[in-house]
Coordinates of C-alpha atoms in Angstrom, one line a residue:
Chain A
M5 CA 0.0 0.0 0.0
K6 CA 1.4 3.4 -1.0
I7 CA 0.1 6.4 0.9
V8 CA 0.8 9.9 -0.2
V9 CA 0.3 12.5 2.6
A10 CA -0.1 16.1 1.3
M11 CA 1.1 18.5 4.0
R12 CA 1.4 22.3 4.2
Q13 CA 2.4 25.1 6.5
I14 CA 0.0 27.6 8.0
A15 CA 0.4 30.8 10.1
D16 CA 0.6 29.9 13.7
L17 CA -2.8 30.9 15.1
V18 CA -1.4 31.2 18.6
E19 CA 0.3 34.4 17.4
E20 CA -1.3 37.7 16.7
L21 CA -1.9 38.0 12.9
E22 CA -1.4 41.4 11.3
V23 CA -2.6 42.6 8.0
D24 CA 0.1 43.7 5.6
A25 CA 0.4 47.0 3.7
S26 CA -1.7 45.7 0.8
G27 CA -4.6 45.3 3.2
A28 CA -5.4 41.9 1.6
D29 CA -3.0 39.4 3.1
I30 CA -1.5 38.7 6.5
D31 CA 1.9 40.2 7.2
R32 CA 4.0 37.1 6.4
E33 CA 7.3 38.7 7.4
F34 CA 6.9 38.4 11.2
V35 CA 4.4 35.5 11.6
K36 CA 5.6 32.0 12.5
F37 CA 4.6 29.2 10.1
V38 CA 3.8 25.8 11.5
S39 CA 2.6 22.5 10.1
N40 CA -1.1 22.4 9.6
E41 CA -2.5 20.4 12.5
W42 CA -5.0 18.4 10.5
D43 CA -2.2 17.4 8.1
E44 CA -0.3 16.0 11.1
A45 CA -3.4 13.9 11.8
A46 CA -3.3 12.7 8.2
L47 CA 0.4 11.8 8.6
E48 CA -0.3 9.9 11.8
E49 CA -3.1 7.9 10.2
A50 CA -0.8 7.1 7.3
L51 CA 2.0 5.9 9.7
C52 CA -0.5 3.8 11.7
L53 CA -1.8 2.2 8.5
K54 CA 1.7 1.4 7.4
E55 CA 2.6 -0.1 10.8
A56 CA -0.5 -2.3 10.7
H57 CA -0.6 -3.3 7.1
G58 CA 2.8 -2.5 5.6
G59 CA 3.5 -0.2 2.7
E60 CA 5.1 3.1 2.0
V61 CA 4.4 6.7 3.2
V62 CA 5.4 9.6 1.0
V63 CA 5.0 13.1 2.3
V64 CA 4.7 15.9 -0.2
G65 CA 3.9 19.5 -0.3
V66 CA 4.6 22.9 -1.8
D67 CA 7.6 24.8 -0.6
D68 CA 5.9 26.9 2.0
V69 CA 7.9 28.9 4.7
D70 CA 9.8 26.5 7.0
F71 CA 8.3 23.4 5.2
D72 CA 11.6 21.6 5.5
Q73 CA 11.0 21.4 9.3
T74 CA 7.7 19.6 8.7
L75 CA 9.3 17.3 6.2
F76 CA 12.2 16.4 8.5
G77 CA 9.7 15.9 11.3
A78 CA 7.7 13.5 9.1
L79 CA 10.9 11.5 8.1
A80 CA 11.8 11.3 11.8
K81 CA 8.4 9.9 12.6
G82 CA 8.7 7.2 10.0
A83 CA 7.8 8.5 6.6
D84 CA 9.7 6.8 3.8
R85 CA 10.1 9.8 1.5
A86 CA 9.7 13.5 1.7
V87 CA 9.1 15.6 -1.4
K88 CA 9.2 19.4 -1.7
L89 CA 7.6 21.0 -4.8
S90 CA 9.4 24.3 -5.3
C91 CA 7.7 27.0 -7.4
G92 CA 8.8 30.3 -5.9
F93 CA 5.2 31.2 -5.1
E94 CA 4.8 34.0 -2.5
G95 CA 1.8 35.2 -0.5
W96 CA -1.5 33.4 0.0
M97 CA -1.8 30.3 -2.1
P98 CA -5.3 29.4 -3.2
T99 CA -6.4 25.7 -2.7
A100 CA -7.0 25.5 -6.5
V101 CA -3.3 26.4 -7.2
R102 CA -2.0 24.0 -4.5
A103 CA -4.3 21.2 -5.9
E104 CA -3.0 21.8 -9.4
I105 CA 0.6 21.6 -8.4
L106 CA 0.0 18.4 -6.4
A107 CA -2.0 16.9 -9.2
R108 CA 0.8 17.4 -11.7
W109 CA 3.3 15.7 -9.5
L110 CA 0.9 12.9 -8.6
K111 CA 0.3 11.9 -12.2
D112 CA 3.7 10.2 -12.3
E113 CA 3.2 8.5 -8.9
A114 CA 1.3 5.3 -8.4
F115 CA -0.6 5.4 -5.1
D116 CA -3.5 3.9 -3.2
L117 CA -4.4 6.8 -1.0
V118 CA -3.8 10.5 -0.8
L119 CA -4.4 11.7 2.8
T120 CA -4.5 15.4 3.8
G121 CA -5.9 17.5 6.6
V122 CA -9.7 18.1 6.4
Q123 CA -9.0 21.8 6.3
A124 CA -6.5 24.6 6.8
A125 CA -7.2 27.9 8.5
D126 CA -6.8 29.9 5.2
D127 CA -8.5 27.6 2.6
L128 CA -10.8 30.3 1.5
D129 CA -11.4 28.7 -1.9
G130 CA -12.2 25.2 -0.6
Q131 CA -10.7 22.3 1.2
L132 CA -7.9 20.4 -0.5
A133 CA -9.2 16.9 -0.5
G134 CA -12.3 17.7 -2.6
V135 CA -10.5 20.0 -5.0
L136 CA -7.6 17.6 -5.5
G137 CA -10.0 14.6 -5.8
A138 CA -11.9 16.4 -8.6
R139 CA -8.7 17.4 -10.3
L140 CA -7.5 13.8 -10.3
G141 CA -11.0 12.4 -11.1
L142 CA -10.9 10.2 -8.0
P143 CA -13.5 9.5 -5.3
H144 CA -12.9 11.6 -2.2
A145 CA -14.3 12.2 1.2
A146 CA -13.7 14.7 4.0
V147 CA -14.2 14.9 7.7
V148 CA -12.7 11.3 7.9
V149 CA -12.3 9.8 11.4
G150 CA -11.8 6.2 10.5
L151 CA -9.9 4.3 7.7
E152 CA -9.2 0.6 7.3
P153 CA -8.2 -1.5 4.3
D154 CA -11.2 -3.8 3.4
G155 CA -11.0 -6.3 0.6
E156 CA -10.3 -4.6 -2.6
G157 CA -10.7 -1.1 -1.1
F158 CA -11.1 0.8 2.1
K159 CA -13.7 1.3 4.8
V160 CA -14.0 5.1 5.3
T161 CA -15.8 6.6 8.3
Q162 CA -16.9 10.2 8.1
E163 CA -18.4 12.4 10.7
L164 CA -21.8 13.9 9.7
G165 CA -22.3 16.2 12.7
G166 CA -24.0 15.7 16.0
G167 CA -21.8 12.7 16.7
V168 CA -23.4 10.6 13.8
T169 CA -20.9 8.8 11.6
L170 CA -21.2 7.3 8.2
T171 CA -19.1 4.3 7.0
S172 CA -18.7 3.6 3.3
H173 CA -16.7 1.1 1.3
A174 CA -14.7 2.8 -1.4
T175 CA -12.5 1.3 -4.1
G176 CA -9.2 3.2 -4.6
P177 CA -7.3 5.2 -5.3
L178 CA -9.0 7.7 -2.9
V179 CA -8.3 11.2 -1.7
L180 CA -9.3 11.7 1.9
G181 CA -9.5 14.8 4.2
I182 CA -8.6 13.5 7.6
Q183 CA -10.3 15.1 10.7
A184 CA -8.7 12.9 13.3
A185 CA -6.3 9.9 13.2
R186 CA -6.9 6.8 15.3
Q187 CA -4.5 8.2 17.9
A188 CA -3.0 11.6 18.7
P189 CA -0.1 12.6 16.5
R190 CA 3.1 11.0 17.8
Y191 CA 5.8 13.0 19.5
V192 CA 9.2 12.8 18.1
P193 CA 12.3 13.9 20.0
I194 CA 14.3 16.7 18.6
S195 CA 17.3 14.4 18.4
R196 CA 15.6 12.2 15.9
I197 CA 14.6 15.3 13.8
R198 CA 18.2 16.4 13.9
Q199 CA 19.3 12.9 12.7
A200 CA 16.8 13.2 9.8
M201 CA 18.2 16.7 9.0
S202 CA 21.8 15.5 8.9
A203 CA 20.8 12.5 6.7
G204 CA 19.2 15.0 4.3
G205 CA 16.7 13.1 2.2
I206 CA 14.3 15.8 1.0
E207 CA 13.6 15.3 -2.7
E208 CA 13.2 18.7 -4.3
V209 CA 11.2 19.0 -7.5
E210 CA 11.0 22.3 -9.4
V211 CA 7.5 23.0 -10.6
E212 CA 5.7 25.9 -12.3
A213 CA 3.0 27.7 -10.3
P214 CA -0.1 27.4 -12.4
A215 CA -2.8 30.0 -12.8
A216 CA -6.1 29.1 -11.2
R217 CA -9.4 30.8 -10.6
A218 CA -9.8 31.9 -7.0
P219 CA -11.6 34.7 -5.2
R220 CA -9.7 38.0 -5.2
V221 CA -9.3 39.1 -1.6
T222 CA -10.0 42.8 -1.5
R223 CA -9.7 43.4 2.2
L224 CA -8.6 41.4 5.2
F225 CA -9.6 42.8 8.6
A226 CA -10.2 41.9 12.2
P227 CA -13.8 41.1 13.0
E228 CA -15.8 43.9 14.5
A229 CA -16.2 43.4 18.2
K230 CA -19.9 42.9 18.5
G231 CA -20.7 41.4 21.9
R232 CA -17.2 41.9 23.3
A233 CA -16.8 40.3 26.7
E234 CA -16.5 42.5 29.8
M235 CA -12.9 41.8 30.9
L236 CA -12.3 40.9 34.5
G237 CA -8.6 41.7 34.5
D238 CA -5.9 39.2 34.9
K239 CA -5.2 39.0 38.6
P240 CA -6.1 35.4 39.4
S241 CA -7.4 35.9 43.0
E242 CA -9.6 38.9 42.0
V243 CA -10.9 37.2 38.8
A244 CA -11.7 34.0 40.8
A245 CA -13.8 36.0 43.3
R246 CA -15.7 37.6 40.5
I247 CA -16.3 34.3 38.7
V248 CA -17.7 32.7 41.9
E249 CA -19.9 35.7 42.4
L250 CA -21.2 35.6 38.8
I251 CA -21.9 31.8 39.0
R252 CA -23.7 32.2 42.4
A253 CA -25.8 35.1 41.0
K254 CA -27.1 32.7 38.4
G255 CA -28.2 30.4 41.2
A256 CA -26.5 27.5 39.6
G257 CA -24.0 25.0 40.6
V258 CA -22.0 26.3 43.5
S259 CA -23.1 25.0 46.8
Chain B
M18 CA -32.6 33.5 -17.3
A19 CA -30.8 30.5 -15.8
E20 CA -27.5 32.3 -15.6
N21 CA -28.9 34.5 -12.9
D22 CA -30.5 31.7 -10.9
V23 CA -29.4 30.6 -7.4
V24 CA -29.3 27.0 -6.3
V25 CA -29.5 25.9 -2.7
I26 CA -28.2 22.4 -1.8
A27 CA -30.5 21.3 1.0
E28 CA -28.3 19.3 3.3
R29 CA -30.3 16.6 5.2
V30 CA -28.1 13.6 5.9
V31 CA -29.8 12.6 9.2
G32 CA -32.9 13.8 11.0
G33 CA -34.8 16.9 9.7
Y34 CA -33.7 19.9 7.7
P35 CA -31.2 22.0 9.8
D36 CA -31.9 25.7 10.3
V37 CA -29.1 26.6 7.9
T38 CA -31.1 25.2 5.0
F39 CA -33.8 27.9 5.6
E40 CA -31.1 30.6 6.2
L41 CA -29.6 29.7 2.8
L42 CA -33.0 29.8 1.1
G43 CA -33.5 33.3 2.6
K44 CA -30.2 34.5 1.3
A45 CA -30.8 32.8 -2.1
K46 CA -34.1 34.8 -2.4
E47 CA -32.2 38.1 -1.7
I48 CA -29.4 37.4 -4.2
A49 CA -31.8 36.0 -6.9
S50 CA -33.9 39.1 -6.6
A51 CA -30.9 41.4 -7.0
L52 CA -29.7 39.4 -10.0
G53 CA -33.2 39.0 -11.6
G54 CA -33.1 35.2 -11.3
E55 CA -35.0 32.5 -9.5
V56 CA -34.3 30.1 -6.6
H57 CA -33.9 26.4 -7.1
C58 CA -33.6 24.0 -4.2
L59 CA -32.0 20.5 -4.6
V60 CA -33.0 17.6 -2.4
V61 CA -30.9 14.5 -2.9
G62 CA -31.9 11.0 -1.8
D63 CA -34.8 10.7 0.6
S64 CA -37.3 13.5 0.0
E65 CA -39.2 13.1 3.3
G66 CA -40.2 16.4 4.8
H67 CA -39.5 18.4 1.7
E68 CA -42.7 20.4 2.0
C69 CA -41.0 22.9 4.3
L70 CA -38.8 24.1 1.4
G71 CA -41.5 26.1 -0.2
A72 CA -39.4 29.3 -0.2
S73 CA -37.8 28.1 -3.4
D74 CA -39.3 28.8 -6.9
H75 CA -38.3 25.3 -8.1
L76 CA -37.8 22.3 -5.9
H77 CA -35.8 19.4 -7.4
L78 CA -36.1 16.0 -5.9
V79 CA -33.3 13.7 -7.1
E80 CA -33.7 10.0 -6.4
G81 CA -31.6 7.1 -7.5
E82 CA -29.5 4.1 -6.5
H83 CA -26.9 4.8 -3.8
L84 CA -28.3 8.3 -3.0
W85 CA -29.6 7.4 0.4
P86 CA -28.2 7.3 3.0
Y87 CA -25.8 10.0 2.1
N88 CA -23.0 8.8 -0.2
P89 CA -20.5 11.5 -1.1
H90 CA -19.5 10.0 -4.5
A91 CA -23.1 9.3 -5.6
W92 CA -24.3 12.8 -4.4
E93 CA -21.4 14.5 -6.2
S94 CA -22.4 12.7 -9.4
A95 CA -26.1 13.5 -9.1
I96 CA -25.6 17.2 -8.1
S97 CA -23.0 17.7 -10.8
A98 CA -25.4 16.3 -13.4
L99 CA -28.3 18.5 -12.3
L100 CA -26.1 21.7 -12.0
S101 CA -24.9 21.3 -15.6
E102 CA -28.6 21.3 -16.6
L103 CA -29.5 24.3 -14.4
N104 CA -26.3 26.3 -15.2
P105 CA -26.9 28.7 -12.2
R106 CA -24.9 31.8 -11.3
L107 CA -24.6 30.8 -7.7
V108 CA -24.8 27.6 -5.7
L109 CA -25.2 27.9 -1.9
A110 CA -24.5 25.2 0.6
S111 CA -23.5 25.2 4.3
T112 CA -20.0 24.5 5.6
G113 CA -21.4 21.2 7.0
T114 CA -20.6 17.8 5.7
V115 CA -21.9 18.3 2.2
G116 CA -20.3 21.7 1.8
I117 CA -16.8 20.5 2.9
D118 CA -17.2 17.1 1.1
L119 CA -18.5 18.2 -2.2
C120 CA -18.4 21.9 -3.0
G121 CA -14.7 22.1 -3.7
A122 CA -15.0 19.2 -6.1
L123 CA -18.1 20.5 -7.8
A124 CA -16.7 24.0 -8.2
A125 CA -13.4 22.6 -9.6
Q126 CA -15.2 20.4 -12.1
S127 CA -17.2 23.3 -13.5
G128 CA -14.5 25.9 -13.3
A129 CA -16.6 28.0 -10.9
M130 CA -15.3 30.2 -8.2
L131 CA -15.6 29.0 -4.6
A132 CA -15.7 30.9 -1.3
S133 CA -15.8 28.9 1.9
Y134 CA -16.6 29.9 5.6
V135 CA -18.8 32.7 4.3
V136 CA -20.7 34.9 6.7
D137 CA -22.0 37.6 4.4
L138 CA -22.8 37.8 0.7
S139 CA -24.1 40.5 -1.6
V140 CA -24.3 41.6 -5.2
Q141 CA -22.3 44.7 -6.0
G142 CA -22.5 45.8 -9.6
S143 CA -21.9 42.7 -11.7
S144 CA -19.9 41.0 -9.0
L145 CA -20.8 38.7 -6.1
M146 CA -18.9 39.9 -3.0
A147 CA -18.4 37.6 0.0
V148 CA -17.1 38.0 3.5
A149 CA -15.4 34.9 4.8
Q150 CA -14.1 34.0 8.2
L151 CA -10.4 32.9 8.1
Y152 CA -7.6 31.9 10.5
G153 CA -10.0 30.3 13.0
G154 CA -12.2 33.4 13.1
K155 CA -9.3 35.8 13.8
L156 CA -9.6 37.6 10.5
M157 CA -12.3 38.3 7.9
A158 CA -11.6 38.3 4.2
E159 CA -13.8 40.4 1.9
C160 CA -13.5 38.9 -1.6
D161 CA -14.7 39.4 -5.1
L162 CA -16.1 36.3 -6.8
G163 CA -16.4 38.0 -10.1
D164 CA -19.3 38.0 -12.5
G165 CA -19.2 34.3 -13.4
P166 CA -20.6 31.1 -11.8
A167 CA -19.7 30.7 -8.1
F168 CA -20.2 28.4 -5.2
V169 CA -20.5 29.7 -1.6
T170 CA -20.4 27.6 1.5
A171 CA -21.8 29.6 4.5
I172 CA -21.3 29.2 8.2
P173 CA -24.6 28.2 9.9
G174 CA -26.2 31.1 11.7
S175 CA -24.7 33.8 9.4
F176 CA -28.0 34.6 7.6
A177 CA -30.3 33.7 10.5
G178 CA -32.3 36.9 10.1
L179 CA -33.3 35.9 6.6
A180 CA -34.4 32.3 7.4
A181 CA -37.2 31.4 5.1
R182 CA -39.2 28.4 6.1
V183 CA -42.3 28.2 4.0
D184 CA -44.5 25.2 4.2
G185 CA -46.2 23.9 1.0
V186 CA -44.5 23.2 -2.3
A187 CA -46.6 23.4 -5.5
D188 CA -45.0 21.1 -8.0
P189 CA -41.7 19.5 -7.1
I190 CA -39.7 18.4 -10.1
A191 CA -38.6 14.7 -9.9
H192 CA -35.2 13.6 -11.3
R193 CA -33.6 10.2 -11.5
H194 CA -29.9 9.7 -11.2
D195 CA -28.4 6.2 -11.0
G196 CA -24.7 6.9 -11.6
A197 CA -23.2 3.6 -12.7
E198 CA -19.7 4.7 -11.9
V199 CA -20.3 5.1 -8.2
R200 CA -17.2 3.8 -6.4
M201 CA -18.5 4.2 -2.8
R202 CA -21.0 1.9 -1.2
H203 CA -22.9 2.4 2.0
V204 CA -21.9 0.3 4.9
A205 CA -23.4 1.8 8.1
L206 CA -24.8 5.0 9.7
T207 CA -23.9 5.1 13.4
E208 CA -25.6 7.1 16.1
P209 CA -23.4 8.4 18.9
E210 CA -22.9 5.9 21.7
K211 CA -25.0 6.3 24.8
T212 CA -22.4 6.7 27.5
G213 CA -24.3 8.0 30.4
V214 CA -22.6 11.4 30.0
D215 CA -25.1 14.0 29.0
I216 CA -23.5 17.5 28.8
T217 CA -26.7 18.9 27.4
S218 CA -28.6 18.4 30.7
E219 CA -26.0 20.2 32.9
E220 CA -26.8 23.6 34.4
V221 CA -23.2 24.5 34.6
L222 CA -20.4 23.3 32.3
V223 CA -16.7 23.6 32.9
S224 CA -15.3 23.3 29.4
V225 CA -11.7 22.9 28.4
G226 CA -9.8 23.6 25.2
R227 CA -6.4 23.1 23.8
G228 CA -5.1 25.5 26.5
I229 CA -5.5 22.8 29.0
G230 CA -2.2 21.5 27.6
G231 CA -2.4 17.8 28.1
Q232 CA -4.3 14.8 29.5
S233 CA -2.7 15.1 32.9
N234 CA -4.3 18.5 33.4
I235 CA -7.8 17.3 32.7
E236 CA -7.9 16.3 36.4
L237 CA -7.7 20.0 37.5
A238 CA -10.8 20.8 35.3
Q239 CA -12.6 17.7 36.6
E240 CA -11.9 18.8 40.2
L241 CA -13.3 22.3 39.5
A242 CA -16.4 20.7 37.8
E243 CA -17.0 18.6 40.8
V244 CA -16.9 21.4 43.4
L245 CA -19.1 23.5 41.1
G246 CA -21.6 20.7 40.7
A247 CA -20.9 21.1 37.0
G248 CA -20.4 18.9 34.0
L249 CA -17.1 18.6 32.2
S250 CA -17.1 19.4 28.5
A251 CA -14.4 20.2 25.9
S252 CA -13.7 21.6 22.5
R253 CA -12.7 19.6 19.4
P254 CA -8.9 19.5 19.9
V255 CA -9.2 18.0 23.3
I256 CA -11.4 15.2 21.9
D257 CA -9.2 14.7 18.8
Q258 CA -6.1 14.3 21.1
G259 CA -8.0 11.6 23.0
W260 CA -7.8 13.6 26.3
L261 CA -11.6 13.2 26.8
P262 CA -14.2 10.9 25.2
K263 CA -16.4 12.1 22.4
A264 CA -19.5 12.4 24.6
H265 CA -17.9 15.5 26.2
Q266 CA -17.5 17.4 23.0
V267 CA -19.3 20.8 22.5
G268 CA -19.6 22.1 18.9
K269 CA -21.0 21.5 15.5
S270 CA -19.6 18.0 15.4
G271 CA -20.4 17.4 19.1
K272 CA -23.3 18.6 21.2
K273 CA -25.2 21.9 21.2
V274 CA -25.5 23.0 24.9
K275 CA -27.4 25.8 26.6
P276 CA -26.4 25.7 30.3
K277 CA -27.0 28.5 32.7
V278 CA -23.2 29.0 33.0
Y279 CA -20.5 28.0 30.6
L280 CA -17.0 28.4 31.9
A281 CA -14.6 28.1 29.0
L282 CA -11.0 27.4 30.0
G283 CA -8.3 27.6 27.3
I284 CA -10.8 27.6 24.5
S285 CA -10.0 29.9 21.5
G286 CA -13.5 29.9 20.1
A287 CA -13.2 28.4 16.6
P288 CA -16.5 28.7 14.6
E289 CA -17.2 24.9 15.1
H290 CA -17.1 25.4 18.8
L291 CA -19.1 28.7 19.0
E292 CA -21.9 27.0 17.1
G293 CA -22.4 24.6 20.0
M294 CA -22.3 27.0 23.0
R295 CA -23.2 30.5 22.0
Q296 CA -26.7 30.2 23.4
A297 CA -25.5 29.6 27.0
E298 CA -27.1 32.1 29.4
L299 CA -23.8 33.2 30.9
I300 CA -20.4 32.6 29.2
I301 CA -17.2 33.3 31.1
A302 CA -14.0 32.7 29.1
C303 CA -10.5 32.4 30.3
N304 CA -7.8 32.5 27.6
T305 CA -4.3 34.1 27.8
D306 CA -4.7 35.4 24.2
A307 CA -6.7 38.6 24.4
T308 CA -7.6 38.4 20.7
A309 CA -9.2 34.9 21.0
P310 CA -12.6 34.9 19.2
I311 CA -14.2 33.3 22.3
F312 CA -14.2 36.8 23.9
E313 CA -16.6 37.9 21.1
V314 CA -19.3 35.6 22.4
A315 CA -18.4 35.5 26.1
H316 CA -20.2 37.9 28.6
Y317 CA -17.1 38.0 30.8
G318 CA -13.5 37.3 30.1
T319 CA -10.1 37.1 31.6
T320 CA -6.6 36.7 30.2
A321 CA -5.4 35.2 33.5
D322 CA -3.6 31.8 33.1
L323 CA -6.1 29.0 33.8
F324 CA -3.5 27.2 35.8
D325 CA -3.4 30.2 38.2
L326 CA -7.1 30.9 38.1
V327 CA -8.6 27.4 38.7
P328 CA -6.7 26.8 42.0
E329 CA -7.9 30.2 43.2
I330 CA -11.5 29.3 42.5
L331 CA -11.0 26.0 44.2
D332 CA -9.6 27.8 47.3
L333 CA -12.6 30.1 47.4
I334 CA -15.2 27.3 47.2
G335 CA -13.4 24.8 49.4
G336 CA -12.2 22.4 46.7

């Protein structure tokens, strides 16, 4: 079984995001970029499948900021190959462009599954699994929380909301947007990542950035504070007293 | 003129039609009227209960092999076939399962524009303009979808004021679609397990998010819940990490809760979470990031560290 995992970087949402001078993109100069957390779930699921059933895991993605770190992390965790598609693209990359770049590379690769994260925090023009699935002409499914080989194909479980899940049998190859892996993404010690770095091993492929139709962002802005919370300060003892008072005033809970 | 028409994909994969279907119909009427087009509503698979979709000018009921229960591959094929007949200017869906599963693919196939996570939509001149929520709700993007065909997936609740539930449909149009090439087969639809945990019945909820840091810290929140006589709930990342079982999850993919008091600890407030708890009577949020979206729906907030705050509350109420 050969599993391709499509990964990418995303602005770290823990940090404050600022809008750049154009007014239509985040200021990419000062923000930290990290691996998309749902892609990490996709990688974990791929590694678990490989451990249980054998096969090969190939991690691939467009050369985003600090993407090497994500690729070395994936190699340290057990991926067999790591591929970086370099195209010199700068700024916000629409999903349609990312899907086109990946599709062009995938046409020369045989695979059973392409796994990627269910979403990314800036996929304004749609989630990758569906767009890539359509571009490759393959069945696809998103919000996937379960995946098992089953006869000639795979059993795929998706979440439908409200805790209801749907299990289907699909014949591959498939493109799946992973919501959660069967276990939390594994931790890999920094020493193993360093080993992967010194061993090298990232395959770099030059690609052209294709043109694709995507919405034109005219303005990026912080949401208007509508029902902004009344702030209680940040001194724990005072805040705690106020919270207890507020809960008691509701006549609920506190004895 | 078909090229000015608006299509709503009615998402009903289990149970009845969700509120968002009527919100989309309301928005569709507004946009169609501005464009001089009509509103079509697509129902795929089981058409039970379709009478409530009377706000549309044309209701299309698509039946066929593999279309019920929900089957992404079969639905995509059926919707794609019907859309190429209707050739609309705009297709509206929600950012629920169908929107995330199918709209990216449908838009890509037809070369249409797509905007996801949309909270506002209008016609300006010849363009469709959308406002979408990005970066976990931290920023909004106003974007131009141009003057050609477009797909929009909207966040439930965004067009609530326009919700158009109209009972009575004159003449639904029946379609048949038996896609022979369907490569997905239904296996099972599974309802959530009954675990004895019912966070929807609690008067007070102590709810933890990613900020709780790890499974070993859940105990602290559990202790607070116990002394408050509260239930313990969590946001999606906590469940995905396996720190608490699924029955504790608040949000679109978990449970919708309306307690008297909702104490959110280390929860940033992603749209998926807010959808499940914004109707709580009193929301108190604790998050060290002063810009976290949770403070937009909370009544009271603090940027104190939860690991300093919780022990103080425990001290006060004798934990």
